[in-house]
Short mmCIF file of C-alpha atoms in Angstrom, two decimals:
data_model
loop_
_atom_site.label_atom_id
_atom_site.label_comp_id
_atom_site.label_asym_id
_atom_site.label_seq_id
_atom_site.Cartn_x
_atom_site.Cartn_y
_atom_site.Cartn_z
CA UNK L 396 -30.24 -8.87 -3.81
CA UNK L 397 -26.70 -10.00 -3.24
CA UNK L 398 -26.53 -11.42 -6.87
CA UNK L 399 -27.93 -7.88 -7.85
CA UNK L 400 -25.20 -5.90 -6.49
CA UNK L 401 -22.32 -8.18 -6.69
CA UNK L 402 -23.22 -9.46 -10.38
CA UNK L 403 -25.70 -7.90 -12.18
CA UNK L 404 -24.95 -3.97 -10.94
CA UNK L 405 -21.09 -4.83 -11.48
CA UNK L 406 -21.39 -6.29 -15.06
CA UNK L 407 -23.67 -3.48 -16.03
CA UNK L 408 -20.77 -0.82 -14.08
CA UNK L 409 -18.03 -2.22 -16.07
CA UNK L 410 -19.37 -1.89 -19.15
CA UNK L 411 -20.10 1.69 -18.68
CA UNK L 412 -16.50 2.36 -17.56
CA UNK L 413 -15.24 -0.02 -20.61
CA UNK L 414 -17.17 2.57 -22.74
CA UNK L 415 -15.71 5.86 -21.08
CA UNK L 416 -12.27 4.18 -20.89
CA UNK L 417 -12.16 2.79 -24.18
CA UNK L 418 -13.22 5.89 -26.28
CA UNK L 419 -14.77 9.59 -24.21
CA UNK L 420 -11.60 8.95 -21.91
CA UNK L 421 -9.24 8.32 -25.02
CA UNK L 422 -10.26 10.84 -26.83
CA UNK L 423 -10.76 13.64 -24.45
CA UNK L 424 -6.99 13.36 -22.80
CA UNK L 425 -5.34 13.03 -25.75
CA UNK L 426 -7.19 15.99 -27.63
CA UNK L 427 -6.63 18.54 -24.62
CA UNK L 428 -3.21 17.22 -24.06
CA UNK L 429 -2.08 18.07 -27.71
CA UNK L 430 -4.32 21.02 -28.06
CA UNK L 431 -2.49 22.91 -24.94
CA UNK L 432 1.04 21.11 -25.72
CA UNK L 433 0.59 23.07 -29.48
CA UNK L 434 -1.03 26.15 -28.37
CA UNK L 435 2.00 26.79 -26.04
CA UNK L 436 4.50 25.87 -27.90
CA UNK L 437 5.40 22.99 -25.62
CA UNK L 438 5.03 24.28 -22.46
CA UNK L 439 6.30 21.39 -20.85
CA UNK L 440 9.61 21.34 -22.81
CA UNK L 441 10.02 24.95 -22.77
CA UNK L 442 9.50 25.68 -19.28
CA UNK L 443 10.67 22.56 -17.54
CA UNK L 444 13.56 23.99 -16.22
CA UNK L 445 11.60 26.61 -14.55
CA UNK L 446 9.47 24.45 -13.24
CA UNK L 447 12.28 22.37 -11.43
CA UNK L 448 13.67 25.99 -10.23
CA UNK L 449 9.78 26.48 -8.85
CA UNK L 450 9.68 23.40 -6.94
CA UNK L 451 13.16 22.25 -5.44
CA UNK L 452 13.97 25.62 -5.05
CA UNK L 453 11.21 25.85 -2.44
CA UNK L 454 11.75 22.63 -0.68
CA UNK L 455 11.56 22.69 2.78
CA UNK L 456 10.32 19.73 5.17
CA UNK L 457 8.65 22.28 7.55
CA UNK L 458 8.03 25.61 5.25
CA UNK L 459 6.48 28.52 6.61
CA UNK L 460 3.08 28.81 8.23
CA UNK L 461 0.60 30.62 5.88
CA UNK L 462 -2.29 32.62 7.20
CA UNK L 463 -4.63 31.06 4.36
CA UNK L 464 -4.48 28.59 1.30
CA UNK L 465 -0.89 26.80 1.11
CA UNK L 466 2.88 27.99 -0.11
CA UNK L 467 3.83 26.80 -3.96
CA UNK L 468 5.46 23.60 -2.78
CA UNK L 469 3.22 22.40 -0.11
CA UNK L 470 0.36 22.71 -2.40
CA UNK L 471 2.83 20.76 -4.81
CA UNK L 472 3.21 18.49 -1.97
CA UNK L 473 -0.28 17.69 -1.34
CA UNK L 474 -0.75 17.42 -5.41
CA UNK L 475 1.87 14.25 -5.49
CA UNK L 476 0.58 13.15 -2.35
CA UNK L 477 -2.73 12.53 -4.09
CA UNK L 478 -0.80 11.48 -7.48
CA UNK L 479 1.43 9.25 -6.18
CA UNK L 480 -1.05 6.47 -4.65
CA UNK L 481 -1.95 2.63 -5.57
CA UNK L 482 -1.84 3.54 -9.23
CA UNK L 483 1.95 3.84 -9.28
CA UNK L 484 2.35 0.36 -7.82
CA UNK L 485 -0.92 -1.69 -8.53
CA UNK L 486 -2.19 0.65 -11.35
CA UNK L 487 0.98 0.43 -12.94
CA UNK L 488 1.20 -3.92 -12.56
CA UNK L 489 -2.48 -3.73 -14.13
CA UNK L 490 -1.20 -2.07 -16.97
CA UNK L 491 1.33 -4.49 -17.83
CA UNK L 492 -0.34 -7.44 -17.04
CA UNK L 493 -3.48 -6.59 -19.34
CA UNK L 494 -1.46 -4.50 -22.12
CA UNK L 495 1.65 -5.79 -22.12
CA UNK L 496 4.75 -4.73 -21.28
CA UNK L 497 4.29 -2.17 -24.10
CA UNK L 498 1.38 -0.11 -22.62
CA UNK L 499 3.87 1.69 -20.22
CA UNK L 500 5.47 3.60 -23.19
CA UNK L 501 1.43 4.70 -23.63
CA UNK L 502 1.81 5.85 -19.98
CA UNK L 503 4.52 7.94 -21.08
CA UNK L 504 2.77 9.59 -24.09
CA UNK L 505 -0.06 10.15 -22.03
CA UNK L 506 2.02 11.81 -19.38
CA UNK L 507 3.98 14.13 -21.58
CA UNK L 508 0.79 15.05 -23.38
CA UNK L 509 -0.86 15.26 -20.00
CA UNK L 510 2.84 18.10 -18.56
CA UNK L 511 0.33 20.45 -20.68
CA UNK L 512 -3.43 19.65 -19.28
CA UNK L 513 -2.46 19.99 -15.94
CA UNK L 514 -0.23 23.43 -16.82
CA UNK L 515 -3.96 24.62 -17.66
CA UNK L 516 -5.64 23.08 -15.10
CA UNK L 517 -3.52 24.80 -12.03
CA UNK L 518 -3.13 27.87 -14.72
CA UNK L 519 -6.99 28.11 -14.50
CA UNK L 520 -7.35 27.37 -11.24
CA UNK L 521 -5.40 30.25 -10.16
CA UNK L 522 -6.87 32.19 -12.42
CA UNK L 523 -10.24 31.32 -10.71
CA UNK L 524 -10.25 31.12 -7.46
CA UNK L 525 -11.96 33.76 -5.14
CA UNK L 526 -10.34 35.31 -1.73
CA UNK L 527 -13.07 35.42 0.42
CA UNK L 528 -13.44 38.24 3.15
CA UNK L 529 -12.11 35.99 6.10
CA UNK L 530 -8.89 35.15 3.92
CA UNK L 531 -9.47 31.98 3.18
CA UNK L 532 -9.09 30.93 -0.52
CA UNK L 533 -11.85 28.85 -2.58
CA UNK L 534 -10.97 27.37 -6.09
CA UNK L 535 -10.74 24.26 -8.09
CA UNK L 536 -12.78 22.99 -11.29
CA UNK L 537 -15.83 24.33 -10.24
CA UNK L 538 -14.66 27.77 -10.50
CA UNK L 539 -13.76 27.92 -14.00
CA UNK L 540 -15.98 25.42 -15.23
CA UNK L 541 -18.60 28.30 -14.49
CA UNK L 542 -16.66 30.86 -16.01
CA UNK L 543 -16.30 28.28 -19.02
CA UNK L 544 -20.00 27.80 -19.41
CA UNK L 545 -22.22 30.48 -18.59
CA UNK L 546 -25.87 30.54 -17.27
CA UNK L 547 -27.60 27.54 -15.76
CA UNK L 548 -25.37 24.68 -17.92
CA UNK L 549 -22.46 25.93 -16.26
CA UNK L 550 -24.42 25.44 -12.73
CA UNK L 551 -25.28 22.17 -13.93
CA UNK L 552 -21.55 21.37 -14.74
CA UNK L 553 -19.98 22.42 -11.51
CA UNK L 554 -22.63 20.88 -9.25
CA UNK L 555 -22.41 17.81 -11.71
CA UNK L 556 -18.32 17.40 -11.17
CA UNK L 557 -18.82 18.71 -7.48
CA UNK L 558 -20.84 15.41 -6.78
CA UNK L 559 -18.81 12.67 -8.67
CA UNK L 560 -15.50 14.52 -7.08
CA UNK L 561 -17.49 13.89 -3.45
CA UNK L 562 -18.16 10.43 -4.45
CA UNK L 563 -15.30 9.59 -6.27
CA UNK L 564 -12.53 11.13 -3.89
CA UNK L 565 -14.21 11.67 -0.77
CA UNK L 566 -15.86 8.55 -0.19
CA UNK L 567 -15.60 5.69 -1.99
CA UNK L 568 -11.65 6.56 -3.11
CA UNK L 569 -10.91 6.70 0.05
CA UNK L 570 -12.13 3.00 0.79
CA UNK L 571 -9.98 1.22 -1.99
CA UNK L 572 -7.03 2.67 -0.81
CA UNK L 573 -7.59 1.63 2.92
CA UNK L 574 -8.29 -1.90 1.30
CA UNK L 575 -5.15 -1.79 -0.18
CA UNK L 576 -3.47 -1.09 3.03
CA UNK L 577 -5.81 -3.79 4.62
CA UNK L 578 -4.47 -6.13 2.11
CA UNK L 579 -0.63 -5.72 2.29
CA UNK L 580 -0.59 -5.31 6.06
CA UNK L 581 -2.23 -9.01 6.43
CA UNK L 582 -0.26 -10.49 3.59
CA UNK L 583 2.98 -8.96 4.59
CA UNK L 584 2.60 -8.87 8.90
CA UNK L 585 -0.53 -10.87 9.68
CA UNK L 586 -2.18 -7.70 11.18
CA UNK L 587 -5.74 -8.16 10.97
CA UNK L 588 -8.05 -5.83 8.70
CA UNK L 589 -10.14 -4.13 11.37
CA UNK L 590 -6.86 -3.58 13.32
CA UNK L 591 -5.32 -1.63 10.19
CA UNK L 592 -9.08 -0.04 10.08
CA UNK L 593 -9.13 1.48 13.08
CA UNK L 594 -5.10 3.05 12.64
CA UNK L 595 -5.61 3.94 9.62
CA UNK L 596 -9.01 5.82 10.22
CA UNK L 597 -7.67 7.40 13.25
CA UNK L 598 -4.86 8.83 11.56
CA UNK L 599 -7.00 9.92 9.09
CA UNK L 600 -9.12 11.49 11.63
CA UNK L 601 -6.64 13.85 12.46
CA UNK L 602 -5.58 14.61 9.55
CA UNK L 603 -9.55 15.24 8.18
CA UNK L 604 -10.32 17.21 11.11
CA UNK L 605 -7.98 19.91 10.95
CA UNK L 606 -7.82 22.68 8.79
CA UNK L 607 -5.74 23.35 5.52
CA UNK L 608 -2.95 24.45 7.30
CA UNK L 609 -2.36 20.86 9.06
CA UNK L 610 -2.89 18.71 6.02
CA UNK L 611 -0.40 20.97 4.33
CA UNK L 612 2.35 20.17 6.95
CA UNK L 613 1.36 16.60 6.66
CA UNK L 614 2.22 16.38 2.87
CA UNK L 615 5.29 18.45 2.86
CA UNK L 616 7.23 15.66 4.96
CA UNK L 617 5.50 12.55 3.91
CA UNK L 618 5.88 13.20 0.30
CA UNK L 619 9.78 13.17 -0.07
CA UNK L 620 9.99 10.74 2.36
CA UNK L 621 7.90 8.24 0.89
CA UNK L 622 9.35 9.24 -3.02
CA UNK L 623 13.16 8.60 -1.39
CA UNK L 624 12.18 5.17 0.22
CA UNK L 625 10.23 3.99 -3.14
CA UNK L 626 12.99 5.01 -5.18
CA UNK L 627 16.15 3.60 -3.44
CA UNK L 628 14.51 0.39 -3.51
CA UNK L 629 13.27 0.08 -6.42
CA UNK L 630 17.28 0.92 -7.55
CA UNK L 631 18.54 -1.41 -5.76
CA UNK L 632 16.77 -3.88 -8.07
CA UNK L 633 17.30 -2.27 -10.94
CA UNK L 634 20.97 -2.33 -9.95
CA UNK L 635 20.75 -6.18 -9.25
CA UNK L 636 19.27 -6.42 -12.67
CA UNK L 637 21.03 -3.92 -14.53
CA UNK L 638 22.21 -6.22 -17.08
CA UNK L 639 18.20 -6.92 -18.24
CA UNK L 640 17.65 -3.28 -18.25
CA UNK L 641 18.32 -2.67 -21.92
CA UNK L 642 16.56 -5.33 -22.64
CA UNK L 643 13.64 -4.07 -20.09
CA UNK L 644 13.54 -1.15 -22.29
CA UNK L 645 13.97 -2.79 -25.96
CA UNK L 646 10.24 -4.97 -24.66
CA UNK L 647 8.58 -2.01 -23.38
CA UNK L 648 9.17 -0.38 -27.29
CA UNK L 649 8.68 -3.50 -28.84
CA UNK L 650 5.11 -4.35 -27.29
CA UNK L 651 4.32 -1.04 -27.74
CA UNK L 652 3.66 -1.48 -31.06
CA UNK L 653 3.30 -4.84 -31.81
CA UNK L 654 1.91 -6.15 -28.02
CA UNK L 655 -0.14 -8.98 -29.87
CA UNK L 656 2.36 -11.07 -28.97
CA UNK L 657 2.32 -10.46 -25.90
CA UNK L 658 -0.98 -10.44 -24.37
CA UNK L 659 -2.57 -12.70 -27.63
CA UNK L 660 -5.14 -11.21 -30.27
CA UNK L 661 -5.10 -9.60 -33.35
CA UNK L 662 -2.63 -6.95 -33.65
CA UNK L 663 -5.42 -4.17 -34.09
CA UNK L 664 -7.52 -5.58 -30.73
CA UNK L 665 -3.73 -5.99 -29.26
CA UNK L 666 -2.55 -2.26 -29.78
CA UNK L 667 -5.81 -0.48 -28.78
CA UNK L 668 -5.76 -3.09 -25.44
CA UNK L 669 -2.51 -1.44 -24.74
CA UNK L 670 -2.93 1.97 -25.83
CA UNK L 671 -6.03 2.22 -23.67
CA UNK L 672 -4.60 0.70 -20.90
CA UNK L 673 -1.62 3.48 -20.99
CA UNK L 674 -4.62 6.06 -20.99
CA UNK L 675 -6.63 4.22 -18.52
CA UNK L 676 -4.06 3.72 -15.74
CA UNK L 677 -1.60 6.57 -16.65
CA UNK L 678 -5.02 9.29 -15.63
CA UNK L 679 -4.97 7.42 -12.59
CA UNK L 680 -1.27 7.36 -11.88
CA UNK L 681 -0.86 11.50 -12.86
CA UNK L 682 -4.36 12.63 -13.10
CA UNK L 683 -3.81 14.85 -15.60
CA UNK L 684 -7.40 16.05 -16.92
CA UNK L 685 -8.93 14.80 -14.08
CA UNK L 686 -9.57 18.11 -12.49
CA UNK L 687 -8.39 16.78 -8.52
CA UNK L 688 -5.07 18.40 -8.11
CA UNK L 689 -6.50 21.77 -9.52
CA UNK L 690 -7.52 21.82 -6.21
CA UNK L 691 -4.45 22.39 -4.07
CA UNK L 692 -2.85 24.04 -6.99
CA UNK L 693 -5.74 27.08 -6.57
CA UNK L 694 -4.62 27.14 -2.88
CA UNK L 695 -0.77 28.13 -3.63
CA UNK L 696 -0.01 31.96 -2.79
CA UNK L 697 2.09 32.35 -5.70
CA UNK L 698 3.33 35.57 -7.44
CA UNK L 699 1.13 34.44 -10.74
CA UNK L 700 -0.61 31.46 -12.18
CA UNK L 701 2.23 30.53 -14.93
CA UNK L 702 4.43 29.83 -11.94
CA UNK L 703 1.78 27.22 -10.63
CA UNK L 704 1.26 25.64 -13.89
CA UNK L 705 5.11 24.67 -14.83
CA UNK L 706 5.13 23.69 -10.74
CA UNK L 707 1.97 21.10 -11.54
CA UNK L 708 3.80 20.10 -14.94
CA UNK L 709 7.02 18.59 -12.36
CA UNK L 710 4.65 16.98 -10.41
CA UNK L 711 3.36 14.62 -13.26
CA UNK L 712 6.71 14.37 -14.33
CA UNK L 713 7.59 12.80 -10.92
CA UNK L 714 4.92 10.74 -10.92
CA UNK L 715 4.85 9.10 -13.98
CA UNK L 716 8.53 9.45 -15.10
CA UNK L 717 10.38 8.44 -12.05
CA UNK L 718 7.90 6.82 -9.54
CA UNK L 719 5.62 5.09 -11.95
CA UNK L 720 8.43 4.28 -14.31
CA UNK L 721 10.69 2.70 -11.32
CA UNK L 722 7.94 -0.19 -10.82
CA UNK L 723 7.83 -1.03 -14.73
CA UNK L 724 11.54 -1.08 -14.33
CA UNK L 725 11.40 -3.30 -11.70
CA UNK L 726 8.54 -5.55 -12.65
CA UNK L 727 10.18 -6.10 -16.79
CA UNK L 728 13.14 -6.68 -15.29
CA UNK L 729 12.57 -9.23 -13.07
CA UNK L 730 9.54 -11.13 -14.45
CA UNK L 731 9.41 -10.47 -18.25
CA UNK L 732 13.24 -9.98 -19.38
CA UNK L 733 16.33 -12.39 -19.18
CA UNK L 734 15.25 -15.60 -17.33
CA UNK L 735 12.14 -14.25 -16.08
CA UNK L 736 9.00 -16.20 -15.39
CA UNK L 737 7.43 -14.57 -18.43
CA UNK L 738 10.65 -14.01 -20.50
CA UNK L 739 10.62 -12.59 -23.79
CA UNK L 740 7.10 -10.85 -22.73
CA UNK L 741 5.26 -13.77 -23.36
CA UNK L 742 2.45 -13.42 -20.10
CA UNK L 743 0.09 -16.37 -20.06
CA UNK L 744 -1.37 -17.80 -16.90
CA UNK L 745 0.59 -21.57 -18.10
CA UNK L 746 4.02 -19.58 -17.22
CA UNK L 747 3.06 -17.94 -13.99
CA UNK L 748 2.94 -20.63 -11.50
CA UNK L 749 2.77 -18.18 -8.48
CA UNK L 750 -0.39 -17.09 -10.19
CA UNK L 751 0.50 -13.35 -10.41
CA UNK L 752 -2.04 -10.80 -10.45
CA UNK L 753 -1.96 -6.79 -10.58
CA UNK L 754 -2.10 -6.77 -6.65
CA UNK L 755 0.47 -9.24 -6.09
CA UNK L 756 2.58 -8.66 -9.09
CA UNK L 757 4.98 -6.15 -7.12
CA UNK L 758 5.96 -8.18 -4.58
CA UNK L 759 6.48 -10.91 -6.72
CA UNK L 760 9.03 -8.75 -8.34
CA UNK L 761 10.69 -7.28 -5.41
CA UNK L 762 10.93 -10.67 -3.53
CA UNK L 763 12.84 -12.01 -6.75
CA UNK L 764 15.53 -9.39 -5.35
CA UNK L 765 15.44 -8.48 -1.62
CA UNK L 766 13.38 -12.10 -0.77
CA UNK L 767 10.22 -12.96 -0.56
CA UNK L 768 9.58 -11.66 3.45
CA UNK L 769 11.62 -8.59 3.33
CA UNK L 770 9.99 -7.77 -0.63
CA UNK L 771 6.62 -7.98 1.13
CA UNK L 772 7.23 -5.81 3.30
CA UNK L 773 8.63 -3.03 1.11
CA UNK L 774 6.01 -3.32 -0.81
CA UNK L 775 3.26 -2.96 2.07
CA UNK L 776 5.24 -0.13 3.68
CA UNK L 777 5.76 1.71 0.49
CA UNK L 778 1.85 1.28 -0.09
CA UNK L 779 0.79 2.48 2.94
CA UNK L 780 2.77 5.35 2.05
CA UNK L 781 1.39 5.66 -0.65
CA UNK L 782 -2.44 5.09 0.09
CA UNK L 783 -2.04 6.83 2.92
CA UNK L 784 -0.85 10.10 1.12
CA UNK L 785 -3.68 9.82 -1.63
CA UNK L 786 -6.29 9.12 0.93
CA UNK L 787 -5.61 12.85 2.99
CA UNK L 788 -5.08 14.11 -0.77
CA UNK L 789 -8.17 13.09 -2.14
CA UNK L 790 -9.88 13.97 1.22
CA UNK L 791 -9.00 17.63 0.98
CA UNK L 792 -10.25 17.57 -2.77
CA UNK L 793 -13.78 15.92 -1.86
CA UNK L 794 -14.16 18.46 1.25
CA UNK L 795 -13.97 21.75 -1.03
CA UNK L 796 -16.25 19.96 -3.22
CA UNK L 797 -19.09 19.32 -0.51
CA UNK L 798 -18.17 22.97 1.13
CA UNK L 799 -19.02 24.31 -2.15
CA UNK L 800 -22.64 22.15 -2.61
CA UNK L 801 -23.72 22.80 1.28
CA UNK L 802 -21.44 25.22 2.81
CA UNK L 803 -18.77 25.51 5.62
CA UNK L 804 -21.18 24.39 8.37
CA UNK L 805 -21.04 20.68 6.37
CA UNK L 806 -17.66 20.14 6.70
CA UNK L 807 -17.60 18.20 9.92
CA UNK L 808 -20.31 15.38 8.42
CA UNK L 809 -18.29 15.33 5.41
CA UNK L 810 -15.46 14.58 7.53
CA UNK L 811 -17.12 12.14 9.93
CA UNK L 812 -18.65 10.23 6.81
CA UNK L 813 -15.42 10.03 5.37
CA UNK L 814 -13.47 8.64 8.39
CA UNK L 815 -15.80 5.54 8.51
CA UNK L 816 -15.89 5.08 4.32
CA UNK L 817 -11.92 4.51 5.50
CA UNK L 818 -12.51 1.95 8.13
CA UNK L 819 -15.09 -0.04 5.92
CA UNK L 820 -13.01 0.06 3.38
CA UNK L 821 -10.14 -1.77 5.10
CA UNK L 822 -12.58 -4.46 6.37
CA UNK L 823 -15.12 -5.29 3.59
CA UNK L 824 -13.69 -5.58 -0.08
CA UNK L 825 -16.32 -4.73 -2.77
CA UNK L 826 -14.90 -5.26 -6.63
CA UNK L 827 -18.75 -2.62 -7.18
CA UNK L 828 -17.03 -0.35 -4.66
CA UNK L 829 -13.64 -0.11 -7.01
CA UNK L 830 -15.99 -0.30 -9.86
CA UNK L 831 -17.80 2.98 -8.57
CA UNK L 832 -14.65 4.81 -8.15
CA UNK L 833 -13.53 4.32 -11.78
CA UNK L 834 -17.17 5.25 -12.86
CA UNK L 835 -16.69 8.51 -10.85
CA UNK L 836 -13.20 9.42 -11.69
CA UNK L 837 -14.01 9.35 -15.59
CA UNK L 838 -17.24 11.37 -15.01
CA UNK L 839 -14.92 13.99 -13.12
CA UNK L 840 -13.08 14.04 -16.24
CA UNK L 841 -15.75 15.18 -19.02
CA UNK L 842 -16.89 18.44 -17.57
CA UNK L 843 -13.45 19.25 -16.35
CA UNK L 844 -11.24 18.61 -19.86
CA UNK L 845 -14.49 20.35 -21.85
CA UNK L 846 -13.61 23.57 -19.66
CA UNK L 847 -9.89 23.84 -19.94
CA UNK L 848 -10.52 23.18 -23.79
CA UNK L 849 -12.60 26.14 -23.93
CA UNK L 850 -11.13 28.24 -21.86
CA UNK L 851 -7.45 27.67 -24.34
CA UNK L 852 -7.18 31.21 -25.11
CA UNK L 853 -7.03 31.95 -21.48
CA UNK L 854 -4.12 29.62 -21.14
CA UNK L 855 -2.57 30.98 -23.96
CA UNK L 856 -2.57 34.10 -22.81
CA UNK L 857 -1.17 33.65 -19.64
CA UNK L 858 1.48 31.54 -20.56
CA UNK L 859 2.87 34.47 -23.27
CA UNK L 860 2.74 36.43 -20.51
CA UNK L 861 5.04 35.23 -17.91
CA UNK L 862 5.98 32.31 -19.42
CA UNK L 863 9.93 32.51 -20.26
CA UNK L 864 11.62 30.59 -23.50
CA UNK L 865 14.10 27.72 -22.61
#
């Protein structure tokens, strides 16, 4: 049985997400990411400013109280929170190590492409989502995957992405990222995993427990903080290494095209290694497409949709283009350019004595800088941050999700169910269980990106409406 699950399950798992990953995935992001960046002229160019205007010019660490759904930047707020998880750290070290230092300008293209899905996806969602009688708003995917496909394949859809958004962010999301709490805790203070558990879950509890309101709160002050304390230190080694950073940049170009030599293989087998990698990891930094953040973005109480969408466009652009690019920064710098362990991007395991790995690989970078102690614990604080955030994010997403399969009266099962997926997940690690999430994240993405697509004109629409030319 153990072989079963551990061997024969995984192999077959990974395969399947090789598959999705390699080509549906691919395709699909790219496709809707050009199709909405041409249909509105460059939304994301166009409007950027007024996105900026929509989101700093509401920022407030304790904003006012709303009677039902959330105000434009908490829901903002609890959009990074999810965003900005292990991806931008681990995801982003994965990246490199298995497409070269080149496969973060992928992240890039996938990320400006990906400014225009999620315009539609929090356009839509707004567009969609119902006020019920008590006040309270419902809306996400679901809502205008429905009004996307009619009759029962429309039923079918939303139920289908209800179930893997459950799975995928509810439950078994939820356990990788208090396993990669878990991890840096021990590595970085000795605490023991079922210690971290039990914190972790409990603060989770509270968090899970409450309503909309609460979680909102939550976000709007963890989010900056965490951004600010990510990004000073991460400058501070760019500064220390600011004579590799041209350099840094000149290999991440380089690879980019030619990352053959860098991660070995034919050039063809080479460039679609890092191009998919960019797509792979850069969904999971942004999630762009992946139809999670449309929830809090239908929450928002916002004078019209278009001001939601260029809000959602600013918070890929933190993600990926400030957060996610600080850590390639950091990482190139240190261990690929100059007199790094890897210089001149060649990565083989013969030049990595400390035997670096995606999980390890920050620290390794930040310890070249602040020290090995005091880099491993940045990078475990900053992670738990980080985990932290996308676990309540997530949460929230996987709770309308089961609300809308088996009602309000569900919630508190949902919630109890979800506090102990936390707790396991900091004390058992399961590569199926990480496996599973991947699976479940790319199945979110099929029904959800099919939708948007065909619901274009809608977009369209909306943004020649109120949007404004820059």
């Amino acid at each position: 049985m153990y072989n079963f699950f551990n061997v024969t399950l995984l192999e077959i798992v990974n395969k399947i997400n090789n598959y999705l990953a390699d080509y549906i995935l691919l395709i699909l992001l790219l496709l809707a990411g050009i199709i909405f960046t041409v249909r509105t002229k460059f939304v994301q160019v166009r409007c950027f400013k007024e996105g900026l205007k929509e989101v700093f010019g509401n920022f407030n660490f304790n904003g006012e109280k709303q009677k039902s759904g959330m105000s434009s930047f908490q829901a903002i707020a609890t959009a990074i929170a999810a965003q900005v998880g292990t991806g931008n750290i681990v995801g982003t070290c994965s990246a490199i190590l298995v497409g070269g230092p080149g496969a973060i300008f992928w992240m890039w293209v996938i990320a400006f492409f990906g400014m225009a899905t999620i315009y539609a996806e929090a356009v839509l969602a707004q567009k969609t989502r119902i006020v019920n009688e008590d006040g309270s708003v419902s809306g996400g995917p679901v809502y205008y995957i429905k009004e996307a496909f009619k009759g029962k394949f429309g039923k079918f859809s939303a139920v289908f992405f209800s179930v893997a958004a459950v799975i995928a962010l509810g439950f078994v999301g939820g356990m990788v990222q208090s396993n990669s709490i878990a991890g840096t805790c021990f590595s970085a203070f000795g605490v023991k995993s079922w210690i971290t558990g039990i914190i972790i879950a409990g603060m989770c509890a509270f968090v899970f427990l409450g309503n909309i309101q609460r979680l909102a709160s939550v976000t709007e002050k963890i989010v900056p903080v965490m951004a600010v304390i990510y990004i000073l230190g991460s400058l501070a080694v760019i500064i220390a290494r600011i004579t590799y950073i041209p350099e840094t940049f000149a290999l991440i170009f380089k690879f980019a095209f030619r990352p053959d030599a860098a991660i070995g293989g034919a050039l063809g087998f080479a460039l679609k290694k890092a191009i998919t990698q960019g797509a792979k990891r850069g969904l999971f930094s942004n999630e762009a497409g992946m139809g999670s953040t449309p929830h809090a973005h239908a929450m928002a109480n916002v004078e019209n949709p278009h001001k939601q969408g260029v809000s959602a466009m600013i918070s890929v652009f933190i993600d990926t283009f400030i957060v996610l690019t600080m850590t390639a920064l950091v990482v190139i710098s240190t261990i690929y350019a100059g007199t790094g362990i890897a210089e001149n991007g060649l990565l083989c395991k013969d030049v990595l004595p400390q035997g670096i790995i995606s999980s390890n690989m920050a620290q390794v970078a930040f310890s070249s800088v602040f020290g090995k102690t005091f880099g491993s614990i940045f990078v475990a604080i900053c992670l738990l941050f980080f985990a932290f955030s996308t676990i309540i994010g997530w949460n929230l997403f996987g709770k309308l999700n089961f609300e809308y399969l088996f009602g309000k009266k569900s919630i508190p099962v949902y919630s109890m169910v979800a506090t102990v997926c936390v707790f396991l997940g900091a004390v058992a690690s399961n590569d199926l269980v990480w496996a599973l999430t991947d699976t479940f994240n790319y199945l979110m993405v099929i029904p959800n990106v099919l939708a948007i697509i065909v619901l274009c004109p809608v977009v369209v629409k909306i943004c020649k409406e109120f949007g404004k030319k820059r």
